[in-house]
Short mmCIF file of C-alpha atoms in Angstrom, two decimals:
data_model
loop_
_atom_site.label_atom_id
_atom_site.label_comp_id
_atom_site.label_asym_id
_atom_site.label_seq_id
_atom_site.Cartn_x
_atom_site.Cartn_y
_atom_site.Cartn_z
CA MET A 25 16.58 12.18 -31.39
CA THR A 26 17.92 10.08 -28.54
CA ILE A 27 16.07 6.75 -28.11
CA SER A 28 14.27 5.99 -24.89
CA SER A 29 12.97 2.88 -23.23
CA GLY A 30 10.30 4.89 -21.62
CA GLU A 31 8.03 3.47 -18.88
CA SER A 32 5.43 0.67 -18.83
CA LYS A 33 1.79 1.11 -19.37
CA ASP A 34 -0.46 1.42 -16.19
CA LYS A 35 3.06 1.20 -14.19
CA THR A 36 1.02 1.92 -10.98
CA ASN A 37 -2.62 1.27 -9.74
CA GLU A 38 -2.64 4.76 -8.20
CA TYR A 39 -4.80 6.28 -11.13
CA SER A 40 -7.62 5.24 -13.05
CA TRP A 41 -8.73 6.45 -16.95
CA SER A 42 -12.24 6.44 -15.25
CA THR A 43 -11.42 9.40 -13.00
CA LEU A 44 -9.30 11.23 -15.36
CA GLN A 45 -12.35 13.66 -16.27
CA GLU A 46 -13.28 14.54 -12.74
CA ARG A 47 -9.58 15.10 -11.95
CA LEU A 48 -9.09 17.62 -14.68
CA ARG A 49 -12.48 19.38 -15.56
CA ALA A 50 -11.70 22.48 -13.55
CA SER A 51 -8.45 22.67 -15.42
CA VAL A 52 -9.33 22.59 -19.17
CA VAL A 53 -10.98 25.39 -20.54
CA SER A 54 -12.84 26.14 -23.74
CA ILE A 55 -11.26 29.46 -25.25
CA CYS A 56 -13.59 31.71 -27.65
CA ILE A 57 -11.44 33.45 -30.14
CA SER A 58 -12.10 36.44 -32.03
CA PHE A 59 -9.99 38.08 -34.99
CA PRO A 60 -11.63 40.98 -35.85
CA ILE A 61 -9.20 42.30 -38.61
CA PRO A 62 -6.84 40.17 -41.02
CA PHE A 63 -3.38 40.37 -39.77
CA ASP A 64 -0.43 38.68 -40.81
CA THR A 65 -0.83 34.90 -41.02
CA GLU A 66 -4.50 35.18 -39.74
CA ILE A 67 -7.66 35.87 -41.30
CA ASN A 68 -10.72 37.89 -39.98
CA SER A 69 -12.47 34.89 -37.84
CA MET A 70 -14.17 33.53 -35.03
CA SER A 71 -13.62 30.07 -33.32
CA TYR A 72 -13.19 27.65 -30.56
CA ALA A 73 -10.03 26.19 -28.95
CA THR A 74 -8.88 24.57 -25.72
CA GLY A 75 -6.33 25.71 -23.07
CA PHE A 76 -5.26 24.33 -19.75
CA VAL A 77 -4.36 25.89 -16.59
CA VAL A 78 -0.55 25.25 -15.56
CA ASP A 79 -0.26 27.32 -12.59
CA ALA A 80 -3.26 28.26 -10.59
CA ASP A 81 -2.18 30.78 -8.22
CA GLN A 82 -1.02 33.15 -10.83
CA GLY A 83 -3.78 31.93 -13.26
CA ILE A 84 -1.54 30.93 -16.27
CA ILE A 85 -3.07 28.89 -19.16
CA LEU A 86 -1.36 27.41 -21.84
CA SER A 87 -2.83 26.97 -25.55
CA ASN A 88 -1.10 27.33 -29.02
CA ARG A 89 0.28 30.30 -30.68
CA HIS A 90 -2.39 29.81 -33.38
CA VAL A 91 -5.04 30.26 -30.60
CA MET A 92 -3.54 33.70 -29.54
CA GLY A 93 -2.85 34.87 -32.92
CA PRO A 94 -0.03 37.32 -33.80
CA GLY A 95 -2.50 40.45 -34.17
CA PRO A 96 -5.75 42.31 -32.70
CA SER A 97 -8.04 39.88 -30.92
CA SER A 98 -9.84 38.82 -28.13
CA HIS A 99 -9.82 35.45 -26.04
CA LYS A 100 -12.47 34.65 -23.37
CA ALA A 101 -12.30 31.23 -21.45
CA THR A 102 -15.27 29.12 -20.56
CA PHE A 103 -14.74 26.81 -17.46
CA PHE A 104 -16.46 23.58 -16.71
CA ASP A 105 -19.20 25.22 -14.51
CA ASN A 106 -19.49 28.13 -17.54
CA GLN A 107 -17.95 30.87 -15.51
CA GLU A 108 -16.62 32.95 -18.20
CA LEU A 109 -12.98 35.31 -17.81
CA PHE A 110 -11.71 37.20 -20.32
CA LEU A 111 -7.83 36.42 -20.88
CA GLN A 112 -4.92 38.29 -21.21
CA PRO A 113 -2.07 37.58 -23.76
CA THR A 114 1.37 37.06 -22.02
CA TYR A 115 3.49 35.32 -24.06
CA TYR A 116 3.43 34.62 -27.87
CA ASP A 117 6.24 32.24 -28.45
CA PRO A 118 8.22 33.56 -31.64
CA GLU A 119 8.61 30.16 -33.36
CA HIS A 120 6.57 27.47 -32.18
CA ASP A 121 3.03 26.46 -31.65
CA PHE A 122 2.43 27.54 -28.21
CA SER A 123 1.33 30.48 -26.00
CA PHE A 124 0.43 31.65 -22.28
CA PHE A 125 -2.60 33.68 -21.39
CA ARG A 126 -3.49 34.82 -17.99
CA TYR A 127 -6.85 35.04 -16.03
CA ASP A 128 -7.17 36.83 -12.77
CA PRO A 129 -7.94 33.86 -10.20
CA ALA A 130 -9.87 36.31 -7.85
CA GLU A 131 -12.54 36.67 -10.38
CA LEU A 132 -13.30 32.73 -10.40
CA LYS A 133 -15.74 31.82 -8.19
CA GLY A 134 -16.81 28.44 -6.49
CA ILE A 135 -14.06 26.30 -8.18
CA GLU A 136 -10.31 26.01 -7.61
CA PRO A 137 -8.64 24.66 -10.68
CA LYS A 138 -5.49 22.52 -10.09
CA ALA A 139 -2.34 23.24 -12.37
CA ILE A 140 -1.70 20.30 -14.92
CA ARG A 141 2.26 19.28 -14.38
CA LEU A 142 3.99 19.66 -17.35
CA ALA A 143 5.82 16.09 -17.96
CA PRO A 144 7.78 16.27 -21.17
CA GLU A 145 10.05 13.39 -19.71
CA LYS A 146 7.14 11.10 -19.51
CA ALA A 147 6.38 10.87 -23.25
CA HIS A 148 7.63 7.41 -24.98
CA SER A 149 6.51 5.29 -27.82
CA GLY A 150 3.53 3.29 -26.78
CA LEU A 151 2.46 5.69 -23.99
CA GLU A 152 -1.75 5.35 -23.91
CA ILE A 153 -2.97 9.04 -23.66
CA ARG A 154 -6.06 10.99 -23.61
CA VAL A 155 -6.58 14.59 -25.31
CA VAL A 156 -9.06 16.32 -23.10
CA GLY A 157 -10.52 19.32 -24.89
CA ASN A 158 -12.81 21.43 -26.56
CA ASN A 159 -13.76 19.13 -29.48
CA GLY A 160 -15.97 20.20 -31.82
CA ASN A 161 -17.07 22.87 -29.38
CA GLU A 162 -18.40 20.34 -26.91
CA LYS A 163 -16.59 20.84 -23.53
CA MET A 164 -14.68 18.31 -21.79
CA SER A 165 -14.54 15.61 -24.49
CA VAL A 166 -12.06 13.00 -23.90
CA HIS A 167 -10.30 10.89 -26.87
CA GLN A 168 -7.99 7.97 -26.55
CA GLY A 169 -4.98 7.27 -28.18
CA GLU A 170 -1.35 6.05 -28.13
CA LEU A 171 1.84 7.75 -28.89
CA SER A 172 3.40 6.16 -31.83
CA GLN A 173 5.88 8.04 -33.91
CA LEU A 174 7.97 10.91 -31.54
CA ASP A 175 10.48 12.23 -34.25
CA ARG A 176 8.39 13.40 -37.10
CA ASN A 177 9.26 16.82 -38.36
CA ALA A 178 6.83 19.55 -37.65
CA PRO A 179 3.73 18.83 -39.88
CA VAL A 180 2.78 21.35 -42.95
CA TYR A 181 -0.65 22.21 -42.89
CA ASN A 182 -0.82 24.76 -45.61
CA ARG A 183 1.64 23.68 -48.43
CA ASN A 184 -0.01 25.90 -50.87
CA SER A 185 -1.10 29.13 -48.84
CA ASN A 186 1.36 31.89 -48.60
CA GLY A 187 2.00 33.23 -45.38
CA SER A 188 0.13 30.67 -43.26
CA TYR A 189 1.85 29.54 -40.07
CA ASN A 190 3.57 26.33 -39.80
CA ASP A 191 5.98 25.10 -36.60
CA ILE A 192 9.68 24.51 -37.32
CA ASN A 193 12.80 23.05 -35.67
CA THR A 194 10.81 20.66 -33.23
CA PHE A 195 9.90 17.16 -33.35
CA TYR A 196 6.29 16.49 -33.16
CA TYR A 197 4.14 13.41 -31.74
CA GLN A 198 1.84 11.67 -33.89
CA ALA A 199 -1.06 9.59 -32.49
CA SER A 200 -4.37 8.36 -34.09
CA THR A 201 -7.32 9.98 -32.33
CA THR A 202 -10.55 11.03 -33.28
CA SER A 203 -10.07 14.76 -31.79
CA GLU A 204 -10.78 17.66 -34.40
CA GLY A 205 -11.67 21.31 -34.57
CA GLY A 206 -11.58 23.19 -31.28
CA SER A 207 -9.23 20.65 -29.66
CA SER A 208 -6.20 22.77 -30.67
CA GLY A 209 -4.36 23.60 -27.22
CA SER A 210 -5.66 20.42 -25.26
CA PRO A 211 -3.50 19.13 -23.03
CA VAL A 212 -2.24 15.32 -23.98
CA VAL A 213 -2.19 13.50 -20.66
CA ASP A 214 -1.00 10.24 -19.51
CA ILE A 215 -3.16 8.25 -16.64
CA ALA A 216 -1.53 10.45 -13.91
CA GLY A 217 -3.19 13.56 -15.56
CA ASP A 218 -0.07 14.91 -16.54
CA ALA A 219 0.67 16.51 -19.89
CA VAL A 220 3.43 15.14 -22.15
CA ALA A 221 2.39 16.97 -24.88
CA ILE A 222 -0.01 19.85 -26.33
CA LYS A 223 -2.41 19.40 -29.24
CA ALA A 224 -1.54 21.19 -32.11
CA GLY A 225 -3.32 19.87 -35.32
CA GLY A 226 -4.31 16.94 -37.44
CA ASN A 227 -5.35 15.83 -40.72
CA ARG A 228 -8.45 13.94 -42.10
CA ALA A 229 -6.92 10.60 -41.87
CA ALA A 230 -7.67 10.71 -38.11
CA SER A 231 -3.74 11.18 -37.33
CA ASN A 232 -3.32 14.09 -34.86
CA TYR A 233 -0.09 15.82 -34.24
CA MET A 234 1.01 16.98 -30.67
CA MET A 235 3.79 19.26 -30.10
CA PRO A 236 6.27 17.98 -27.34
CA LEU A 237 6.63 20.34 -24.20
CA GLN A 238 10.47 20.71 -23.81
CA PRO A 239 10.47 24.06 -25.23
CA VAL A 240 7.27 24.85 -23.57
CA LYS A 241 8.59 23.93 -20.04
CA TYR A 242 11.51 25.82 -20.83
CA ALA A 243 9.64 29.25 -21.43
CA PHE A 244 7.24 28.33 -18.68
CA ASP A 245 9.92 28.53 -15.95
CA TYR A 246 10.72 31.90 -17.24
CA ILE A 247 7.00 32.97 -17.28
CA ARG A 248 6.02 32.15 -14.04
CA ARG A 249 9.00 34.31 -12.68
CA GLY A 250 7.71 37.37 -14.60
CA GLU A 251 10.65 36.92 -16.82
CA ILE A 252 10.90 37.09 -20.76
CA PRO A 253 12.39 33.33 -21.90
CA PRO A 254 15.44 34.35 -23.60
CA ARG A 255 15.55 32.66 -27.10
CA GLY A 256 18.48 32.09 -29.41
CA THR A 257 18.22 31.70 -33.25
CA LEU A 258 20.49 31.07 -36.38
CA GLN A 259 17.72 31.84 -38.59
CA VAL A 260 18.11 28.34 -40.02
CA VAL A 261 15.36 25.83 -40.71
CA PHE A 262 16.41 22.29 -40.10
CA ARG A 263 14.83 19.05 -40.66
CA HIS A 264 15.44 15.55 -39.02
CA ILE A 265 16.47 12.65 -41.20
CA THR A 266 17.19 9.36 -40.32
CA HIS A 267 20.83 7.57 -40.14
CA VAL A 268 19.84 5.59 -43.48
CA GLN A 269 19.01 8.63 -45.47
CA ALA A 270 22.00 10.51 -44.25
CA GLU A 271 24.15 7.25 -45.27
CA LYS A 272 22.63 7.57 -48.77
CA LEU A 273 24.00 11.44 -48.66
CA GLY A 274 27.54 10.22 -48.08
CA LEU A 275 27.51 10.21 -44.35
CA GLU A 276 28.43 6.61 -42.89
CA ALA A 277 27.77 5.82 -39.35
CA ALA A 278 31.17 4.91 -38.48
CA ALA A 279 32.77 7.79 -39.81
CA ALA A 280 30.04 10.30 -37.99
CA ALA A 281 30.34 8.25 -34.91
CA SER A 282 34.41 8.94 -34.97
CA GLU A 283 33.40 12.82 -35.44
CA GLY A 284 31.18 12.81 -32.21
CA ALA A 285 27.87 11.96 -33.59
CA CYS A 286 25.32 9.88 -31.54
CA VAL A 287 24.61 7.12 -33.69
CA ASP A 288 23.85 4.20 -31.55
CA GLU A 289 21.63 6.16 -29.13
CA SER A 290 19.71 8.06 -31.79
CA THR A 291 17.14 7.98 -34.88
CA GLY A 292 19.01 10.26 -36.99
CA VAL A 293 20.79 13.69 -37.42
CA LEU A 294 19.69 17.06 -38.61
CA ILE A 295 20.25 18.45 -41.81
CA VAL A 296 19.95 22.23 -42.96
CA HIS A 297 16.83 22.82 -45.12
CA LYS A 298 16.92 26.63 -45.65
CA VAL A 299 19.04 29.68 -44.60
CA VAL A 300 17.73 33.11 -44.07
CA PRO A 301 19.67 35.76 -45.90
CA ASN A 302 22.08 38.03 -44.08
CA GLY A 303 21.15 36.24 -40.71
CA PRO A 304 23.56 34.90 -38.36
CA ALA A 305 24.21 31.63 -40.34
CA ASP A 306 24.18 33.30 -43.71
CA GLY A 307 27.72 32.41 -45.16
CA VAL A 308 28.35 29.72 -42.60
CA LEU A 309 25.82 27.07 -42.85
CA GLN A 310 24.77 25.59 -46.38
CA VAL A 311 21.66 23.72 -47.45
CA GLY A 312 22.60 20.03 -47.22
CA ASP A 313 25.05 20.30 -44.19
CA ILE A 314 24.44 17.59 -41.55
CA ILE A 315 25.07 18.78 -38.20
CA ILE A 316 27.33 16.54 -36.18
CA ALA A 317 28.14 18.35 -33.11
CA VAL A 318 27.44 21.83 -31.57
CA ASN A 319 30.18 23.37 -29.08
CA SER A 320 31.64 19.49 -29.31
CA ALA A 321 28.25 18.34 -27.78
CA ALA A 322 26.35 15.55 -30.11
CA VAL A 323 23.15 17.21 -31.26
CA PRO A 324 20.97 14.16 -32.37
CA GLY A 325 17.82 16.17 -32.28
CA PHE A 326 16.37 19.77 -32.01
CA PRO A 327 16.31 19.77 -28.02
CA GLU A 328 19.91 19.34 -27.80
CA LEU A 329 20.65 21.55 -30.82
CA PHE A 330 18.34 24.42 -29.31
CA GLY A 331 19.20 24.06 -25.68
CA ILE A 332 22.71 25.17 -26.61
CA VAL A 333 21.47 28.06 -28.98
CA ASP A 334 19.31 29.50 -26.32
CA ALA A 335 22.29 28.99 -23.67
CA GLU A 336 24.81 30.71 -25.93
CA ILE A 337 22.94 33.99 -26.75
CA GLY A 338 25.24 36.85 -27.89
CA ARG A 339 28.41 34.29 -27.98
CA SER A 340 29.98 32.50 -30.87
CA ILE A 341 29.27 28.56 -31.34
CA SER A 342 31.17 26.37 -32.92
CA MET A 343 29.71 23.58 -35.46
CA ARG A 344 30.96 20.58 -36.82
CA VAL A 345 29.03 19.57 -39.91
CA PHE A 346 29.40 17.21 -42.74
CA ARG A 347 29.25 18.85 -46.24
CA LYS A 348 29.91 17.32 -49.51
CA GLY A 349 31.70 14.35 -48.39
CA GLN A 350 33.94 16.36 -45.94
CA PHE A 351 33.82 17.35 -41.94
CA ILE A 352 34.39 20.58 -41.36
CA THR A 353 34.29 22.92 -38.30
CA VAL A 354 32.31 26.69 -38.87
CA HIS A 355 31.35 29.44 -36.33
CA ALA A 356 28.03 31.20 -35.82
CA MET A 357 26.92 34.03 -33.51
#
C-alpha cells in the first residue's frame, strides 16, 4: 500500500457534521432481506441491512455482496419517509463484498435522493468519519469514528465455518465505532458527505471493518453505462505483509528496491497465500512467493496489482517475484 499524507481534518468550513443527517437522509435506505432457502454460503433467513444511492437518475443503490446473497432472495428498500420499493439485483461482485441494486425512480414519490459520491481518494489515516445506516434496524443511525489502519488484510469472520464467505485480495480499513447489526452496506462518509468506504463487518471489540472503494468505483463506472465490469483473476489468494516481515523471510529492503519494489513509499509487499489448483497461476506462483513487480510496475498493494490484472485480461503478464532467496521472473495469463 502506498503511503499518503492525506488531507487535514475539517479543511473547509463549508460543511458541518450537524447537517449531515439532513443532507443524506433521502439517499440512505434500509434493506429488508429474505433468503427463502439455503444456498451456497447463505442459510435461509430474514434480516436487515443498509444501502445508499450512488446514481439517482438510474436508481442504483450500493450495498454489500453478502446483503444481496448468491441465490434466490428478495430485497425491499425503505426510504426515510417509509416508502417501500422492491430492488432488482444488478451486479454481484465475484470476489469483493459489494453489490449493486436498482429501483425505479419513477415509483418514488415526494422525495428526490441525491447520489452519494464515491471518493476513495479522500481516505487517509486519522480521517474523521460517520457511519450512516440502519444500525439495529433503526433508520438513519449516525455513528462517529476515525479511520486508523488502512492496510489490514481482509477480516476473516468465520474461521470455523466451512463454506462461509470471506473477502480476499483487498485492503480493509479499521475504525472504532459503535455500529452493529443492520449497518452492513452503510456509507462511511467524511464531513462533506462523500463516501470514502463501505461498512462491511465488525467484531465485539467495537472495531468495524470498512471496504475501500477503489474496486467499487471501477465496477460502478461500467454498471452505470449498462456494461459488465471486466474482471481478471489469477485464482490466487494474496496477503499483505510489512517490510519487517518480508525481511524476516530473507527479502532485504535494499535488494527489493533494486529490483523495482516501492520500499520507501509503501508499508509492505504482497505474498502468495494460496494458489488454486489448475488455475492460471498453478505451476507459476508458489505459496510464499513475494511479489516485487508486475509488467515492470511496482505493486506495493492490492489496488496496483489488480489494476494490472483487470487491464490485461487474455494477455500474459510478467511477474518479478522473490522465491527462496532469489529473484525470478514468471509469466501467467
